[in-house]
CSV table of C-alpha atoms and ligand atoms in Angstrom, one decimal:
chain,number,residue,atom,x,y,z
A,25,MET,CA,24.6,-28.4,65.0
A,26,ILE,CA,28.2,-27.3,65.9
A,27,THR,CA,28.5,-23.8,67.5
A,28,LEU,CA,31.9,-22.0,67.1
A,29,ALA,CA,32.7,-19.0,69.3
A,30,LEU,CA,35.1,-16.6,67.7
A,31,SER,CA,36.9,-13.6,69.3
A,32,LYS,CA,35.9,-10.1,68.0
A,33,GLY,CA,38.4,-7.7,66.5
A,34,ARG,CA,42.0,-8.5,65.5
A,35,ILE,CA,41.7,-12.3,66.0
A,36,PHE,CA,38.4,-12.5,64.1
A,37,GLU,CA,40.1,-10.9,61.0
A,38,GLU,CA,42.9,-13.5,61.2
A,39,THR,CA,40.4,-16.3,61.8
A,40,LEU,CA,38.3,-15.8,58.7
A,41,PRO,CA,41.0,-17.0,56.1
A,42,LEU,CA,41.6,-20.0,58.3
A,43,LEU,CA,37.9,-20.8,58.5
A,44,ARG,CA,37.7,-20.4,54.7
A,45,ALA,CA,40.7,-22.7,54.2
A,46,ALA,CA,38.8,-25.2,56.5
A,47,GLY,CA,35.8,-24.9,54.2
A,48,ILE,CA,33.6,-22.7,56.5
A,49,GLU,CA,32.4,-19.5,55.1
A,50,VAL,CA,30.6,-17.0,57.4
A,51,LEU,CA,27.6,-15.8,55.4
A,52,ASP,CA,26.8,-12.6,57.5
A,53,ASP,CA,29.1,-9.8,57.9
A,54,PRO,CA,29.5,-9.3,61.6
A,55,GLU,CA,30.6,-5.7,61.2
A,56,LYS,CA,27.3,-4.8,59.6
A,57,SER,CA,24.9,-7.4,60.9
A,58,ARG,CA,23.2,-7.1,64.3
A,59,LYS,CA,22.7,-10.8,64.5
A,60,LEU,CA,24.5,-12.5,67.3
A,61,ILE,CA,24.5,-16.0,65.8
A,62,LEU,CA,25.8,-16.1,62.3
A,63,ASP,CA,25.1,-18.6,59.6
A,64,THR,CA,27.8,-20.4,57.5
A,65,ASN,CA,27.8,-22.1,54.2
A,66,GLN,CA,27.5,-25.3,56.2
A,67,PRO,CA,24.0,-25.8,57.5
A,68,ASP,CA,25.2,-27.6,60.7
A,69,VAL,CA,27.9,-25.0,61.6
A,70,ARG,CA,27.0,-21.6,63.2
A,71,VAL,CA,29.3,-18.9,64.6
A,72,LEU,CA,29.1,-16.6,67.6
A,73,VAL,CA,31.3,-13.6,67.6
A,74,VAL,CA,32.0,-12.5,71.2
A,75,ARG,CA,34.6,-10.7,73.2
A,76,ALA,CA,37.9,-12.6,73.3
A,77,THR,CA,37.7,-12.9,77.1
A,78,ASP,CA,34.2,-14.5,76.9
A,79,VAL,CA,35.2,-17.2,74.4
A,80,PRO,CA,36.6,-19.6,77.1
A,81,THR,CA,33.4,-19.1,79.1
A,82,TYR,CA,31.1,-19.8,76.2
A,83,VAL,CA,33.0,-23.0,75.5
A,84,GLN,CA,33.4,-24.1,79.1
A,85,PHE,CA,29.7,-23.7,79.9
A,86,GLY,CA,28.5,-25.3,76.6
A,87,GLY,CA,27.2,-22.1,74.9
A,88,ALA,CA,29.6,-23.1,72.2
A,89,ASP,CA,31.1,-26.5,71.3
A,90,MET,CA,34.4,-25.0,70.2
A,91,GLY,CA,36.1,-21.6,70.2
A,92,ILE,CA,39.1,-19.7,69.0
A,93,THR,CA,41.0,-17.3,71.2
A,94,GLY,CA,44.4,-16.2,72.3
A,95,LYS,CA,46.7,-18.0,74.7
A,96,ASP,CA,46.8,-14.8,76.8
A,97,THR,CA,43.0,-15.0,77.3
A,98,LEU,CA,43.1,-18.8,78.1
A,99,LEU,CA,45.8,-18.3,80.7
A,100,GLU,CA,43.9,-15.4,82.3
A,101,HIS,CA,40.8,-17.6,82.3
A,102,GLY,CA,42.7,-20.2,84.2
A,103,SER,CA,42.5,-22.9,81.5
A,104,ASP,CA,46.1,-23.3,80.5
A,105,TRP,CA,48.1,-23.6,83.7
A,106,GLY,CA,48.0,-27.4,83.6
A,107,GLY,CA,45.9,-27.6,86.7
A,108,ALA,CA,42.1,-28.1,87.1
A,109,GLY,CA,41.3,-24.5,88.0
A,110,ASN,CA,38.1,-22.9,86.6
A,111,GLY,CA,39.2,-24.0,83.1
A,112,ALA,CA,38.4,-27.6,83.7
A,113,GLY,CA,36.4,-29.0,80.9
A,114,LEU,CA,38.3,-27.0,78.2
A,115,TYR,CA,40.4,-29.1,75.8
A,116,GLN,CA,43.1,-27.3,73.7
A,117,PRO,CA,44.1,-29.6,70.8
A,118,LEU,CA,45.5,-27.1,68.4
A,119,ASP,CA,47.8,-24.0,68.1
A,120,LEU,CA,46.3,-22.2,65.0
A,121,ASP,CA,49.4,-20.1,64.6
A,122,ILE,CA,47.4,-16.8,64.0
A,123,ALA,CA,47.2,-13.5,65.8
A,124,LYS,CA,50.8,-14.0,66.9
A,125,CYS,CA,52.4,-11.6,69.3
A,126,ARG,CA,54.2,-11.6,72.6
A,127,ILE,CA,53.3,-10.6,76.2
A,128,SER,CA,56.0,-8.3,77.6
A,129,VAL,CA,56.8,-6.0,80.4
A,130,ALA,CA,57.3,-2.4,79.3
A,131,VAL,CA,58.4,0.8,81.2
A,132,ARG,CA,59.0,4.5,80.4
A,133,ALA,CA,62.3,5.0,78.6
A,134,ASP,CA,63.6,7.0,81.5
A,135,PHE,CA,62.8,4.3,84.1
A,136,ASP,CA,65.7,2.1,85.2
A,137,TYR,CA,63.9,-1.2,85.4
A,138,ALA,CA,67.1,-3.3,85.8
A,139,SER,CA,68.3,-1.3,88.9
A,140,ALA,CA,64.7,-1.3,90.5
A,141,VAL,CA,64.7,-5.1,90.1
A,142,ARG,CA,68.2,-5.4,91.5
A,143,GLN,CA,67.5,-3.2,94.5
A,144,GLY,CA,64.4,-5.3,95.3
A,145,SER,CA,62.1,-2.3,94.9
A,146,ARG,CA,58.3,-2.8,94.9
A,147,LEU,CA,56.9,-2.2,91.5
A,148,LYS,CA,53.5,-0.8,90.5
A,149,VAL,CA,52.4,-2.8,87.4
A,150,ALA,CA,49.3,-2.0,85.4
A,151,THR,CA,47.8,-4.7,83.3
A,152,LYS,CA,44.8,-6.5,82.0
A,153,TYR,CA,46.7,-9.8,82.5
A,154,VAL,CA,46.9,-10.0,86.3
A,155,ALA,CA,47.2,-13.8,86.5
A,156,ILE,CA,50.1,-13.9,84.0
A,157,ALA,CA,51.8,-10.9,85.6
A,158,ARG,CA,51.4,-12.3,89.0
A,159,GLU,CA,53.0,-15.6,88.0
A,160,PHE,CA,55.8,-14.0,86.1
A,161,PHE,CA,56.9,-11.6,88.9
A,162,ALA,CA,56.5,-14.2,91.6
A,163,ASN,CA,58.8,-16.5,89.7
A,164,LYS,CA,61.3,-13.7,89.4
A,165,GLY,CA,61.0,-12.9,93.1
A,166,VAL,CA,59.9,-9.3,92.4
A,167,HIS,CA,57.3,-7.8,94.6
A,168,VAL,CA,54.5,-6.0,92.7
A,169,ASP,CA,51.3,-4.1,93.3
A,170,LEU,CA,49.1,-5.0,90.4
A,171,ILE,CA,46.7,-2.5,89.0
A,172,LYS,CA,43.9,-4.0,86.9
A,173,LEU,CA,43.0,-2.1,83.7
A,174,TYR,CA,40.8,-3.1,80.8
A,175,GLY,CA,42.5,-1.3,78.0
A,176,SER,CA,45.2,1.3,77.0
A,177,MET,CA,47.6,0.1,79.6
A,178,GLU,CA,50.3,2.2,77.9
A,179,LEU,CA,48.8,5.3,79.6
A,180,ALA,CA,49.5,4.2,83.1
A,181,PRO,CA,53.3,4.8,83.2
A,182,LEU,CA,52.9,8.0,81.3
A,183,VAL,CA,50.6,9.6,84.0
A,184,GLY,CA,52.7,8.2,86.8
A,185,MET,CA,50.2,5.6,87.9
A,186,ALA,CA,52.5,2.6,87.4
A,187,ASP,CA,56.2,1.8,86.9
A,188,ALA,CA,55.5,-0.9,84.4
A,189,ILE,CA,52.8,-2.5,82.2
A,190,VAL,CA,52.3,-6.0,81.1
A,191,ASP,CA,50.7,-6.0,77.7
A,192,LEU,CA,50.6,-7.7,74.3
A,193,VAL,CA,53.2,-6.4,71.8
A,194,SER,CA,53.1,-7.1,68.1
A,195,THR,CA,55.0,-4.6,66.0
A,196,GLY,CA,56.2,-2.6,69.0
A,197,ASN,CA,54.8,0.6,67.3
A,198,THR,CA,52.3,1.4,70.2
A,199,LEU,CA,55.1,1.3,72.7
A,200,LYS,CA,57.4,3.4,70.6
A,201,ALA,CA,54.6,6.0,70.0
A,202,ASN,CA,54.3,6.3,73.8
A,203,ARG,CA,58.0,6.4,74.6
A,204,LEU,CA,57.8,3.1,76.3
A,205,VAL,CA,60.5,0.3,76.1
A,206,GLU,CA,60.1,-3.5,76.3
A,207,VAL,CA,62.2,-4.8,79.2
A,208,GLU,CA,61.0,-8.4,79.6
A,209,HIS,CA,59.6,-10.9,77.0
A,210,ILE,CA,57.3,-13.0,79.1
A,211,MET,CA,56.0,-15.4,76.5
A,212,ASP,CA,55.0,-15.9,72.8
A,213,ILE,CA,51.2,-15.8,72.2
A,214,SER,CA,49.0,-17.1,69.3
A,215,SER,CA,45.4,-18.2,69.0
A,216,ARG,CA,44.3,-21.7,70.0
A,217,LEU,CA,41.3,-23.9,69.2
A,218,VAL,CA,39.5,-24.9,72.4
A,219,LEU,CA,36.9,-27.5,72.8
A,220,ASN,CA,34.1,-28.4,75.3
A,221,GLN,CA,35.1,-31.9,76.3
A,222,ALA,CA,31.4,-33.0,76.9
A,223,ALA,CA,30.5,-31.8,73.4
A,224,LEU,CA,33.4,-33.7,71.9
A,225,LYS,CA,32.0,-36.9,73.4
A,226,LEU,CA,28.5,-36.2,72.1
A,227,LYS,CA,29.4,-34.8,68.6
A,228,ARG,CA,32.7,-36.6,68.1
A,229,GLU,CA,32.4,-37.1,64.2
A,230,PRO,CA,31.3,-33.6,63.1
A,231,MET,CA,33.8,-31.9,65.6
A,232,ARG,CA,36.6,-34.2,64.5
A,233,LYS,CA,35.9,-33.2,60.9
A,234,ILE,CA,36.3,-29.5,61.7
A,235,ILE,CA,39.4,-30.0,63.9
A,236,ASP,CA,41.1,-32.0,61.0
A,237,ALA,CA,40.1,-29.3,58.6
A,238,PHE,CA,41.7,-26.6,60.9
A,239,ALA,CA,44.8,-28.8,61.4
A,240,SER,CA,45.4,-29.1,57.7
A,241,ALA,CA,44.7,-25.3,57.2
A,242,VAL,CA,47.2,-24.1,59.8
A,243,GLY,CA,50.2,-22.5,58.3
A,244,LYS,CA,48.6,-22.3,54.8
A,245,VAL,CA,46.8,-18.9,55.3
B,9,LIG,P1,51.7,-3.1,68.2
B,9,LIG,O1,51.6,-1.6,68.2
B,9,LIG,O2,51.6,-3.8,66.9
B,9,LIG,O3,52.9,-3.6,69.0
B,9,LIG,O4,50.4,-3.6,69.0
B,9,LIG,C1,50.2,-3.3,70.3
B,9,LIG,C2,48.7,-3.1,70.6
B,9,LIG,O5,47.8,-4.0,70.0
B,9,LIG,C3,48.5,-3.3,72.1
B,9,LIG,O6,47.6,-2.3,72.6
B,9,LIG,C4,48.0,-4.7,72.2
B,9,LIG,O7,47.2,-4.9,73.4
B,9,LIG,C5,47.3,-4.9,70.9
B,9,LIG,N1,47.6,-6.3,70.3
B,9,LIG,C6,48.8,-6.7,69.8
B,9,LIG,N2,48.6,-7.9,69.3
B,9,LIG,C7,47.4,-8.4,69.6
B,9,LIG,C8,46.7,-9.6,69.5
B,9,LIG,N3,47.3,-10.6,68.9
B,9,LIG,N4,45.5,-9.7,69.9
B,9,LIG,C9,44.9,-8.6,70.5
B,9,LIG,N5,45.5,-7.5,70.8
B,9,LIG,C10,46.7,-7.3,70.3
């Protein structure tokens, strides 16, 4: 049996066509079903739909053999910095090129970010992505106080709680609707396939088949 952990929400919707192209059809509708383990048209493949941030954890601890989640989530989990970290045991063989967006710094339209940086001001930055933000501002030599939030980061500068946010931007509509402007493009983000290395050793053949099917489906959906 191969267990595949998928991220709920936006990534899930973009993952389904890719799964289909790879010959895997999820039989239950995760929106309607209360089942936590979903069957597929392949009797030896089952799917878990979990929070994006939990996908690396399920794969790392063997609750799933493989998973699909954003590079943002993997970086925050500590599995993509190139070091051992707490992400050891996770192997990332494939960029699936879905759920593409960027991670950016945004501020209120009336906040002069460039001068604040030039003057060496200490910035209050609200984000869900504290590891990515810490690394980015440290490399830039900007001192920051990070405020951890779990959602709706855009609110923080509007209510005067932060000078800037670090968040995912796709169309830019959410920023625009809240009179925020993008001032730094930190990196491009897309969803990746991650594997549990021990599972790959034990189930090499069936996992290889799925990885190859994904690899040939990338870019075709
Ligand atoms: P947009 O208005 O299209 O720029 O989308 C921005 C909002 O959607 C922000 O609240 C982001 O956190 C969220 N978002 C954008 N792209 C993604 C993605 N690929 N995965 C998850 N959330 C995203």
